[in-house]
PDB file of N, CA and C in Angstrom:
ATOM      1  N   TYR A   1      85.199   5.196  20.595  1.00 72.00           N
ATOM      2  CA  TYR A   1      85.702   6.051  19.444  1.00 72.00           C
ATOM      3  C   TYR A   1      85.051   5.578  18.152  1.00 72.00           C
ATOM      4  N   GLU A   2      84.538   4.508  18.051  1.00 83.00           N
ATOM      5  CA  GLU A   2      84.095   3.997  16.857  1.00 83.00           C
ATOM      6  C   GLU A   2      82.718   4.907  16.533  1.00 83.00           C
ATOM      7  N   SER A   3      82.001   5.355  17.499  1.00 87.00           N
ATOM      8  CA  SER A   3      80.806   6.290  17.160  1.00 87.00           C
ATOM      9  C   SER A   3      81.274   7.416  16.449  1.00 87.00           C
ATOM     10  N   PHE A   4      82.398   8.006  16.771  1.00 83.00           N
ATOM     11  CA  PHE A   4      82.923   9.214  15.964  1.00 83.00           C
ATOM     12  C   PHE A   4      83.067   8.865  14.541  1.00 83.00           C
ATOM     13  N   PHE A   5      83.705   7.734  14.259  1.00 83.00           N
ATOM     14  CA  PHE A   5      83.945   7.351  12.784  1.00 83.00           C
ATOM     15  C   PHE A   5      82.742   6.863  12.038  1.00 83.00           C
ATOM     16  N   ALA A   6      81.695   6.403  12.945  1.00 89.00           N
ATOM     17  CA  ALA A   6      80.433   6.151  12.201  1.00 89.00           C
ATOM     18  C   ALA A   6      79.581   7.366  12.116  1.00 89.00           C
ATOM     19  N   GLY A   7      80.006   8.449  12.729  1.00 86.00           N
ATOM     20  CA  GLY A   7      79.083   9.615  12.600  1.00 86.00           C
ATOM     21  C   GLY A   7      77.963   9.713  13.519  1.00 86.00           C
ATOM     22  N   CYS A   8      78.141   8.958  14.626  1.00 92.00           N
ATOM     23  CA  CYS A   8      77.001   8.799  15.624  1.00 92.00           C
ATOM     24  C   CYS A   8      77.289   9.432  16.986  1.00 92.00           C
ATOM     25  N   ILE A   9      76.364   9.875  17.656  1.00 94.00           N
ATOM     26  CA  ILE A   9      76.568  10.468  18.977  1.00 94.00           C
ATOM     27  C   ILE A   9      76.882   9.319  20.079  1.00 94.00           C
ATOM     28  N   PRO A  10      77.914   9.539  20.692  1.00 94.00           N
ATOM     29  CA  PRO A  10      78.277   8.511  21.703  1.00 94.00           C
ATOM     30  C   PRO A  10      77.280   8.346  22.832  1.00 94.00           C
ATOM     31  N   LEU A  11      76.889   7.063  23.102  1.00 94.00           N
ATOM     32  CA  LEU A  11      76.155   6.746  24.211  1.00 94.00           C
ATOM     33  C   LEU A  11      77.010   5.987  25.224  1.00 94.00           C
ATOM     34  N   ILE A  12      77.366   6.685  26.289  1.00 93.00           N
ATOM     35  CA  ILE A  12      78.365   6.121  27.141  1.00 93.00           C
ATOM     36  C   ILE A  12      77.584   5.457  28.384  1.00 93.00           C
ATOM     37  N   LEU A  13      77.890   4.014  28.489  1.00 93.00           N
ATOM     38  CA  LEU A  13      77.296   3.304  29.572  1.00 93.00           C
ATOM     39  C   LEU A  13      78.034   2.773  30.551  1.00 93.00           C
ATOM     40  N   SER A  14      79.019   3.637  30.953  1.00 89.00           N
ATOM     41  CA  SER A  14      80.007   3.271  31.902  1.00 89.00           C
ATOM     42  C   SER A  14      80.150   4.527  33.048  1.00 89.00           C
ATOM     43  N   ASP A  15      80.148   3.937  34.313  1.00 88.00           N
ATOM     44  CA  ASP A  15      80.261   4.967  35.322  1.00 88.00           C
ATOM     45  C   ASP A  15      81.687   5.412  35.596  1.00 88.00           C
ATOM     46  N   ARG A  16      82.554   4.484  35.367  1.00 89.00           N
ATOM     47  CA  ARG A  16      83.963   4.590  35.829  1.00 89.00           C
ATOM     48  C   ARG A  16      84.778   4.988  34.579  1.00 89.00           C
ATOM     49  N   TYR A  17      84.388   4.875  33.412  1.00 88.00           N
ATOM     50  CA  TYR A  17      85.182   5.212  32.194  1.00 88.00           C
ATOM     51  C   TYR A  17      85.627   6.677  32.203  1.00 88.00           C
ATOM     52  N   VAL A  18      86.910   6.867  32.167  1.00 90.00           N
ATOM     53  CA  VAL A  18      87.457   8.226  32.086  1.00 90.00           C
ATOM     54  C   VAL A  18      87.511   8.595  30.667  1.00 90.00           C
ATOM     55  N   LEU A  19      86.894   9.655  30.211  1.00 91.00           N
ATOM     56  CA  LEU A  19      86.835   9.865  28.754  1.00 91.00           C
ATOM     57  C   LEU A  19      88.141  10.629  28.469  1.00 91.00           C
ATOM     58  N   PRO A  20      88.731  10.338  27.297  1.00 91.00           N
ATOM     59  CA  PRO A  20      89.916  10.948  26.808  1.00 91.00           C
ATOM     60  C   PRO A  20      89.744  12.446  26.508  1.00 91.00           C
ATOM     61  N   PHE A  21      90.943  13.157  26.502  1.00 93.00           N
ATOM     62  CA  PHE A  21      91.060  14.534  26.137  1.00 93.00           C
ATOM     63  C   PHE A  21      89.960  15.408  26.772  1.00 93.00           C
ATOM     64  N   GLN A  22      89.736  15.284  27.977  1.00 91.00           N
ATOM     65  CA  GLN A  22      88.694  16.100  28.686  1.00 91.00           C
ATOM     66  C   GLN A  22      88.955  17.533  28.688  1.00 91.00           C
ATOM     67  N   ASP A  23      90.163  17.881  28.667  1.00 91.00           N
ATOM     68  CA  ASP A  23      90.526  19.330  28.427  1.00 91.00           C
ATOM     69  C   ASP A  23      90.200  19.961  27.207  1.00 91.00           C
ATOM     70  N   LEU A  24      90.143  19.087  26.109  1.00 94.00           N
ATOM     71  CA  LEU A  24      89.984  19.498  24.834  1.00 94.00           C
ATOM     72  C   LEU A  24      88.501  19.305  24.166  1.00 94.00           C
ATOM     73  N   ILE A  25      87.853  18.376  24.778  1.00 94.00           N
ATOM     74  CA  ILE A  25      86.582  17.999  24.221  1.00 94.00           C
ATOM     75  C   ILE A  25      85.578  18.265  25.349  1.00 94.00           C
ATOM     76  N   ASP A  26      84.460  18.878  25.062  1.00 95.00           N
ATOM     77  CA  ASP A  26      83.300  19.076  25.976  1.00 95.00           C
ATOM     78  C   ASP A  26      82.423  17.896  25.827  1.00 95.00           C
ATOM     79  N   TRP A  27      82.710  16.780  26.546  1.00 95.00           N
ATOM     80  CA  TRP A  27      81.910  15.575  26.344  1.00 95.00           C
ATOM     81  C   TRP A  27      80.424  15.691  26.571  1.00 95.00           C
ATOM     82  N   PRO A  28      80.007  16.427  27.671  1.00 95.00           N
ATOM     83  CA  PRO A  28      78.511  16.519  27.780  1.00 95.00           C
ATOM     84  C   PRO A  28      77.757  17.200  26.660  1.00 95.00           C
ATOM     85  N   SER A  29      78.464  17.944  25.896  1.00 95.00           N
ATOM     86  CA  SER A  29      77.675  18.612  24.795  1.00 95.00           C
ATOM     87  C   SER A  29      77.717  17.815  23.611  1.00 95.00           C
ATOM     88  N   LEU A  30      78.261  16.640  23.551  1.00 95.00           N
ATOM     89  CA  LEU A  30      78.368  15.886  22.308  1.00 95.00           C
ATOM     90  C   LEU A  30      78.090  14.467  22.594  1.00 95.00           C
ATOM     91  N   SER A  31      77.781  14.017  23.790  1.00 95.00           N
ATOM     92  CA  SER A  31      77.433  12.635  24.027  1.00 95.00           C
ATOM     93  C   SER A  31      76.398  12.537  25.135  1.00 95.00           C
ATOM     94  N   ILE A  32      75.884  11.262  25.211  1.00 95.00           N
ATOM     95  CA  ILE A  32      74.926  11.055  26.262  1.00 95.00           C
ATOM     96  C   ILE A  32      75.474   9.988  27.147  1.00 95.00           C
ATOM     97  N   ARG A  33      75.555  10.347  28.514  1.00 94.00           N
ATOM     98  CA  ARG A  33      76.173   9.486  29.404  1.00 94.00           C
ATOM     99  C   ARG A  33      74.949   8.944  30.355  1.00 94.00           C
ATOM    100  N   TRP A  34      74.799   7.574  30.406  1.00 94.00           N
ATOM    101  CA  TRP A  34      73.770   6.916  31.178  1.00 94.00           C
ATOM    102  C   TRP A  34      74.383   6.039  32.105  1.00 94.00           C
ATOM    103  N   PRO A  35      73.761   6.015  33.304  1.00 94.00           N
ATOM    104  CA  PRO A  35      74.381   5.173  34.402  1.00 94.00           C
ATOM    105  C   PRO A  35      74.260   3.696  34.050  1.00 94.00           C
ATOM    106  N   GLN A  36      75.390   2.954  34.160  1.00 92.00           N
ATOM    107  CA  GLN A  36      75.454   1.595  33.666  1.00 92.00           C
ATOM    108  C   GLN A  36      74.382   0.667  34.521  1.00 92.00           C
ATOM    109  N   ASP A  37      74.093   1.047  35.705  1.00 93.00           N
ATOM    110  CA  ASP A  37      73.115   0.291  36.334  1.00 93.00           C
ATOM    111  C   ASP A  37      71.634   0.566  36.133  1.00 93.00           C
ATOM    112  N   ALA A  38      71.466   1.675  35.349  1.00 91.00           N
ATOM    113  CA  ALA A  38      70.147   2.038  34.963  1.00 91.00           C
ATOM    114  C   ALA A  38      69.758   1.811  33.477  1.00 91.00           C
ATOM    115  N   VAL A  39      70.429   0.928  32.979  1.00 93.00           N
ATOM    116  CA  VAL A  39      70.117   0.504  31.544  1.00 93.00           C
ATOM    117  C   VAL A  39      68.791  -0.315  31.635  1.00 93.00           C
ATOM    118  N   SER A  40      67.720   0.301  31.031  1.00 93.00           N
ATOM    119  CA  SER A  40      66.539  -0.266  31.016  1.00 93.00           C
ATOM    120  C   SER A  40      65.552   0.290  29.908  1.00 93.00           C
ATOM    121  N   LEU A  41      64.360   0.003  29.954  1.00 95.00           N
ATOM    122  CA  LEU A  41      63.449   0.643  28.962  1.00 95.00           C
ATOM    123  C   LEU A  41      63.476   2.194  29.037  1.00 95.00           C
ATOM    124  N   GLU A  42      63.695   2.757  30.201  1.00 95.00           N
ATOM    125  CA  GLU A  42      63.802   4.192  30.363  1.00 95.00           C
ATOM    126  C   GLU A  42      64.759   4.766  29.486  1.00 95.00           C
ATOM    127  N   MET A  43      65.944   4.092  29.318  1.00 95.00           N
ATOM    128  CA  MET A  43      66.979   4.653  28.507  1.00 95.00           C
ATOM    129  C   MET A  43      66.555   4.607  27.029  1.00 95.00           C
ATOM    130  N   TYR A  44      65.826   3.528  26.577  1.00 95.00           N
ATOM    131  CA  TYR A  44      65.333   3.517  25.261  1.00 95.00           C
ATOM    132  C   TYR A  44      64.237   4.599  25.023  1.00 95.00           C
ATOM    133  N   ILE A  45      63.449   4.831  25.977  1.00 96.00           N
ATOM    134  CA  ILE A  45      62.484   5.840  25.877  1.00 96.00           C
ATOM    135  C   ILE A  45      62.999   7.300  25.754  1.00 96.00           C
ATOM    136  N   TYR A  46      64.036   7.443  26.660  1.00 95.00           N
ATOM    137  CA  TYR A  46      64.873   8.721  26.571  1.00 95.00           C
ATOM    138  C   TYR A  46      65.449   9.024  25.157  1.00 95.00           C
ATOM    139  N   VAL A  47      66.045   7.972  24.548  1.00 95.00           N
ATOM    140  CA  VAL A  47      66.704   8.051  23.220  1.00 95.00           C
ATOM    141  C   VAL A  47      65.580   8.189  22.125  1.00 95.00           C
ATOM    142  N   LYS A  48      64.634   7.514  22.294  1.00 96.00           N
ATOM    143  CA  LYS A  48      63.508   7.696  21.321  1.00 96.00           C
ATOM    144  C   LYS A  48      62.894   9.024  21.358  1.00 96.00           C
ATOM    145  N   ASP A  49      62.791   9.662  22.584  1.00 96.00           N
ATOM    146  CA  ASP A  49      62.210  10.895  22.752  1.00 96.00           C
ATOM    147  C   ASP A  49      63.101  11.915  22.106  1.00 96.00           C
ATOM    148  N   LEU A  50      64.384  11.777  22.297  1.00 94.00           N
ATOM    149  CA  LEU A  50      65.418  12.673  21.771  1.00 94.00           C
ATOM    150  C   LEU A  50      65.310  12.606  20.361  1.00 94.00           C
ATOM    151  N   VAL A  51      65.165  11.561  19.709  1.00 94.00           N
ATOM    152  CA  VAL A  51      65.094  11.528  18.228  1.00 94.00           C
ATOM    153  C   VAL A  51      63.855  12.059  17.675  1.00 94.00           C
ATOM    154  N   GLN A  52      62.674  11.781  18.320  1.00 96.00           N
ATOM    155  CA  GLN A  52      61.355  12.178  17.846  1.00 96.00           C
ATOM    156  C   GLN A  52      61.019  13.667  18.133  1.00 96.00           C
ATOM    157  N   ASN A  53      61.496  14.210  19.287  1.00 97.00           N
ATOM    158  CA  ASN A  53      60.873  15.371  19.847  1.00 97.00           C
ATOM    159  C   ASN A  53      61.925  16.463  19.995  1.00 97.00           C
ATOM    160  N   ARG A  54      63.117  16.154  20.046  1.00 96.00           N
ATOM    161  CA  ARG A  54      64.187  17.204  20.300  1.00 96.00           C
ATOM    162  C   ARG A  54      65.185  17.077  19.181  1.00 96.00           C
ATOM    163  N   ARG A  55      64.791  17.158  17.959  1.00 94.00           N
ATOM    164  CA  ARG A  55      65.593  17.008  16.766  1.00 94.00           C
ATOM    165  C   ARG A  55      66.641  18.029  16.722  1.00 94.00           C
ATOM    166  N   GLU A  56      66.302  19.289  17.086  1.00 96.00           N
ATOM    167  CA  GLU A  56      67.399  20.335  16.989  1.00 96.00           C
ATOM    168  C   GLU A  56      68.493  20.098  17.937  1.00 96.00           C
ATOM    169  N   LEU A  57      68.208  19.668  19.182  1.00 96.00           N
ATOM    170  CA  LEU A  57      69.316  19.269  20.106  1.00 96.00           C
ATOM    171  C   LEU A  57      70.244  18.245  19.508  1.00 96.00           C
ATOM    172  N   LEU A  58      69.569  17.222  18.870  1.00 94.00           N
ATOM    173  CA  LEU A  58      70.336  16.064  18.408  1.00 94.00           C
ATOM    174  C   LEU A  58      71.223  16.505  17.232  1.00 94.00           C
ATOM    175  N   GLU A  59      70.665  17.467  16.371  1.00 95.00           N
ATOM    176  CA  GLU A  59      71.453  17.851  15.248  1.00 95.00           C
ATOM    177  C   GLU A  59      72.540  18.651  15.677  1.00 95.00           C
ATOM    178  N   THR A  60      72.518  19.444  16.766  1.00 96.00           N
ATOM    179  CA  THR A  60      73.409  20.273  17.388  1.00 96.00           C
ATOM    180  C   THR A  60      74.635  19.229  17.896  1.00 96.00           C
ATOM    181  N   MET A  61      74.246  18.155  18.672  1.00 96.00           N
ATOM    182  CA  MET A  61      75.202  17.288  19.090  1.00 96.00           C
ATOM    183  C   MET A  61      75.936  16.584  18.079  1.00 96.00           C
ATOM    184  N   LYS A  62      75.215  16.246  16.881  1.00 95.00           N
ATOM    185  CA  LYS A  62      75.764  15.683  15.772  1.00 95.00           C
ATOM    186  C   LYS A  62      76.837  16.409  15.026  1.00 95.00           C
ATOM    187  N   LYS A  63      76.658  17.769  14.987  1.00 96.00           N
ATOM    188  CA  LYS A  63      77.537  18.761  14.424  1.00 96.00           C
ATOM    189  C   LYS A  63      78.803  18.798  15.344  1.00 96.00           C
ATOM    190  N   ARG A  64      78.569  18.710  16.676  1.00 95.00           N
ATOM    191  CA  ARG A  64      79.780  18.661  17.587  1.00 95.00           C
ATOM    192  C   ARG A  64      80.646  17.473  17.465  1.00 95.00           C
ATOM    193  N   VAL A  65      79.944  16.350  17.322  1.00 95.00           N
ATOM    194  CA  VAL A  65      80.704  15.059  17.172  1.00 95.00           C
ATOM    195  C   VAL A  65      81.455  15.184  15.815  1.00 95.00           C
ATOM    196  N   ASP A  66      80.843  15.617  14.695  1.00 93.00           N
ATOM    197  CA  ASP A  66      81.611  15.665  13.476  1.00 93.00           C
ATOM    198  C   ASP A  66      82.816  16.679  13.630  1.00 93.00           C
ATOM    199  N   ALA A  67      82.666  17.847  14.406  1.00 93.00           N
ATOM    200  CA  ALA A  67      83.712  18.789  14.570  1.00 93.00           C
ATOM    201  C   ALA A  67      84.849  18.225  15.396  1.00 93.00           C
ATOM    202  N   HIS A  68      84.475  17.240  16.303  1.00 93.00           N
ATOM    203  CA  HIS A  68      85.585  16.764  17.214  1.00 93.00           C
ATOM    204  C   HIS A  68      86.076  15.307  16.814  1.00 93.00           C
ATOM    205  N   ALA A  69      85.520  14.860  15.630  1.00 91.00           N
ATOM    206  CA  ALA A  69      86.014  13.559  15.200  1.00 91.00           C
ATOM    207  C   ALA A  69      87.631  13.555  14.928  1.00 91.00           C
ATOM    208  N   CYS A  70      88.166  14.727  14.567  1.00 91.00           N
ATOM    209  CA  CYS A  70      89.536  14.896  14.239  1.00 91.00           C
ATOM    210  C   CYS A  70      90.439  14.487  15.417  1.00 91.00           C
ATOM    211  N   TRP A  71      89.954  14.580  16.577  1.00 92.00           N
ATOM    212  CA  TRP A  71      90.733  14.225  17.808  1.00 92.00           C
ATOM    213  C   TRP A  71      91.037  12.701  17.743  1.00 92.00           C
ATOM    214  N   PHE A  72      90.300  12.044  17.019  1.00 91.00           N
ATOM    215  CA  PHE A  72      90.462  10.506  16.978  1.00 91.00           C
ATOM    216  C   PHE A  72      90.918   9.868  15.672  1.00 91.00           C
ATOM    217  N   ASN A  73      91.306  10.819  14.764  1.00 89.00           N
ATOM    218  CA  ASN A  73      91.691  10.356  13.543  1.00 89.00           C
ATOM    219  C   ASN A  73      93.274  10.292  13.434  1.00 89.00           C
ATOM    220  N   PHE A  74      93.738   9.139  13.505  1.00 89.00           N
ATOM    221  CA  PHE A  74      95.235   8.905  13.697  1.00 89.00           C
ATOM    222  C   PHE A  74      95.967   9.049  12.305  1.00 89.00           C
ATOM    223  N   TYR A  75      95.134   9.339  11.287  1.00 89.00           N
ATOM    224  CA  TYR A  75      95.899   9.516   9.919  1.00 89.00           C
ATOM    225  C   TYR A  75      96.111  11.081   9.649  1.00 89.00           C
ATOM    226  N   VAL A  76      95.752  11.864  10.425  1.00 83.00           N
ATOM    227  CA  VAL A  76      95.860  13.422  10.356  1.00 83.00           C
ATOM    228  C   VAL A  76      96.989  13.873  11.447  1.00 83.00           C
ATOM    229  N   PHE A  77      97.919  14.420  10.817  1.00 83.00           N
ATOM    230  CA  PHE A  77      98.985  14.841  11.565  1.00 83.00           C
ATOM    231  C   PHE A  77      98.969  16.386  11.887  1.00 83.00           C
ATOM    232  N   ASP A  78      98.427  17.151  10.791  1.00 82.00           N
ATOM    233  CA  ASP A  78      98.350  18.642  10.883  1.00 82.00           C
ATOM    234  C   ASP A  78      96.925  19.013  10.991  1.00 82.00           C
ATOM    235  N   GLY A  79      96.739  20.197  11.271  1.00 83.00           N
ATOM    236  CA  GLY A  79      95.319  20.609  11.276  1.00 83.00           C
ATOM    237  C   GLY A  79      94.959  21.203  12.740  1.00 83.00           C
ATOM    238  N   PRO A  80      93.872  21.616  12.973  1.00 86.00           N
ATOM    239  CA  PRO A  80      93.341  22.270  14.293  1.00 86.00           C
ATOM    240  C   PRO A  80      93.536  21.222  15.367  1.00 86.00           C
ATOM    241  N   CYS A  81      93.135  19.976  15.093  1.00 90.00           N
ATOM    242  CA  CYS A  81      93.158  18.926  16.064  1.00 90.00           C
ATOM    243  C   CYS A  81      93.672  17.560  15.423  1.00 90.00           C
ATOM    244  N   SER A  82      94.285  16.784  16.306  1.00 92.00           N
ATOM    245  CA  SER A  82      94.721  15.473  15.930  1.00 92.00           C
ATOM    246  C   SER A  82      94.927  14.674  17.337  1.00 92.00           C
ATOM    247  N   PRO A  83      94.897  13.390  17.306  1.00 93.00           N
ATOM    248  CA  PRO A  83      95.119  12.716  18.525  1.00 93.00           C
ATOM    249  C   PRO A  83      96.627  12.894  19.074  1.00 93.00           C
ATOM    250  N   TYR A  84      97.521  13.210  18.078  1.00 93.00           N
ATOM    251  CA  TYR A  84      98.825  13.413  18.549  1.00 93.00           C
ATOM    252  C   TYR A  84      98.991  14.630  19.308  1.00 93.00           C
ATOM    253  N   LYS A  85      98.318  15.779  18.889  1.00 93.00           N
ATOM    254  CA  LYS A  85      98.356  16.933  19.606  1.00 93.00           C
ATOM    255  C   LYS A  85      97.628  16.804  20.976  1.00 93.00           C
ATOM    256  N   ALA A  86      96.646  16.008  21.038  1.00 93.00           N
ATOM    257  CA  ALA A  86      95.903  15.801  22.402  1.00 93.00           C
ATOM    258  C   ALA A  86      96.789  14.994  23.237  1.00 93.00           C
ATOM    259  N   ILE A  87      97.492  14.022  22.838  1.00 93.00           N
ATOM    260  CA  ILE A  87      98.478  13.232  23.678  1.00 93.00           C
ATOM    261  C   ILE A  87      99.496  14.115  24.134  1.00 93.00           C
ATOM    262  N   LEU A  88     100.169  14.946  23.372  1.00 92.00           N
ATOM    263  CA  LEU A  88     101.093  15.876  23.722  1.00 92.00           C
ATOM    264  C   LEU A  88     100.638  16.750  24.760  1.00 92.00           C
ATOM    265  N   HIS A  89      99.426  17.249  24.605  1.00 93.00           N
ATOM    266  CA  HIS A  89      98.817  18.111  25.576  1.00 93.00           C
ATOM    267  C   HIS A  89      98.722  17.477  26.811  1.00 93.00           C
ATOM    268  N   ASP A  90      98.197  16.278  26.865  1.00 92.00           N
ATOM    269  CA  ASP A  90      98.063  15.507  28.216  1.00 92.00           C
ATOM    270  C   ASP A  90      99.481  15.282  28.898  1.00 92.00           C
ATOM    271  N   LEU A  91     100.367  14.938  27.958  1.00 92.00           N
ATOM    272  CA  LEU A  91     101.712  14.697  28.614  1.00 92.00           C
ATOM    273  C   LEU A  91     102.383  15.918  29.131  1.00 92.00           C
ATOM    274  N   GLU A  92     102.215  17.130  28.375  1.00 92.00           N
ATOM    275  CA  GLU A  92     102.719  18.398  28.935  1.00 92.00           C
ATOM    276  C   GLU A  92     102.096  18.735  30.320  1.00 92.00           C
ATOM    277  N   LYS A  93     100.673  18.474  30.393  1.00 90.00           N
ATOM    278  CA  LYS A  93      99.996  18.747  31.627  1.00 90.00           C
ATOM    279  C   LYS A  93     100.506  17.852  32.701  1.00 90.00           C
ATOM    280  N   ARG A  94     100.724  16.567  32.431  1.00 87.00           N
ATOM    281  CA  ARG A  94     101.298  15.741  33.585  1.00 87.00           C
ATOM    282  C   ARG A  94     102.672  16.067  33.785  1.00 87.00           C
ATOM    283  N   SER A  95     103.505  16.471  32.872  1.00 86.00           N
ATOM    284  CA  SER A  95     104.885  16.960  33.259  1.00 86.00           C
ATOM    285  C   SER A  95     104.837  18.109  34.114  1.00 86.00           C
ATOM    286  N   ALA A  96     103.930  19.093  33.964  1.00 85.00           N
ATOM    287  CA  ALA A  96     103.867  20.228  34.841  1.00 85.00           C
ATOM    288  C   ALA A  96     103.529  19.888  36.161  1.00 85.00           C
ATOM    289  N   ASN A  97     102.843  18.772  36.386  1.00 83.00           N
ATOM    290  CA  ASN A  97     102.400  18.373  37.760  1.00 83.00           C
ATOM    291  C   ASN A  97     103.372  17.551  38.452  1.00 83.00           C
ATOM    292  N   LEU A  98     104.488  17.097  37.771  1.00 79.00           N
ATOM    293  CA  LEU A  98     105.555  16.309  38.466  1.00 79.00           C
ATOM    294  C   LEU A  98     106.319  17.094  39.501  1.00 79.00           C
ATOM    295  N   PRO A  99     106.773  16.324  40.545  1.00 79.00           N
ATOM    296  CA  PRO A  99     107.475  17.077  41.645  1.00 79.00           C
ATOM    297  C   PRO A  99     108.833  17.618  41.080  1.00 79.00           C
ATOM    298  N   ARG A 100     109.227  18.722  41.550  1.00 75.00           N
ATOM    299  CA  ARG A 100     110.431  19.396  41.235  1.00 75.00           C
ATOM    300  C   ARG A 100     111.465  19.084  42.144  1.00 75.00           C
ATOM    301  N   TYR A 101     112.650  18.697  41.682  1.00 69.00           N
ATOM    302  CA  TYR A 101     113.776  18.403  42.689  1.00 69.00           C
ATOM    303  C   TYR A 101     114.782  19.616  42.784  1.00 69.00           C
ATOM    304  N   LEU A 102     115.387  19.665  43.868  1.00 63.00           N
ATOM    305  CA  LEU A 102     116.395  20.693  44.064  1.00 63.00           C
ATOM    306  C   LEU A 102     117.439  20.717  43.129  1.00 63.00           C
ATOM    307  N   HIS A 103     117.930  19.459  42.748  1.00 64.00           N
ATOM    308  CA  HIS A 103     119.060  19.388  41.833  1.00 64.00           C
ATOM    309  C   HIS A 103     118.540  18.458  40.625  1.00 64.00           C
ATOM    310  N   PRO A 104     117.912  19.003  39.640  1.00 63.00           N
ATOM    311  CA  PRO A 104     117.288  18.218  38.649  1.00 63.00           C
ATOM    312  C   PRO A 104     118.255  17.265  37.885  1.00 63.00           C
ATOM    313  N   GLY A 105     119.505  17.777  37.628  1.00 63.00           N
ATOM    314  CA  GLY A 105     120.534  16.984  37.027  1.00 63.00           C
ATOM    315  C   GLY A 105     121.237  15.904  37.851  1.00 63.00           C
ATOM    316  N   HIS A 106     121.004  15.810  39.110  1.00 59.00           N
ATOM    317  CA  HIS A 106     121.687  14.884  39.945  1.00 59.00           C
ATOM    318  C   HIS A 106     120.661  14.100  40.716  1.00 59.00           C
ATOM    319  N   TRP A 107     120.953  12.943  40.967  1.00 57.00           N
ATOM    320  CA  TRP A 107     120.113  12.113  41.762  1.00 57.00           C
ATOM    321  C   TRP A 107     120.642  12.011  43.137  1.00 57.00           C
TER     322      TRP A 107
END
């Protein structure tokens, strides 16, 4: 999440890391995910090519990072997005998937 606060495009180097708020954030459009076992000179060349030759794509990704940074700003309670709204969204989704009992008020 530090990359959002630094205004950088996240470079995710974990195959198993589950990204937060996947229903609310289109991660592939604002981050680069690289296989953790493939970290090599090839990754450096890819990022360098992105910076030098695909500036428009990079700028679009940067704008998306800036637009979605509010999902990680714990000092904002109101507005179109906040981490509190995202957490409530996830809890509501989990609650909807819980099993329903025949007699909810009785065990």
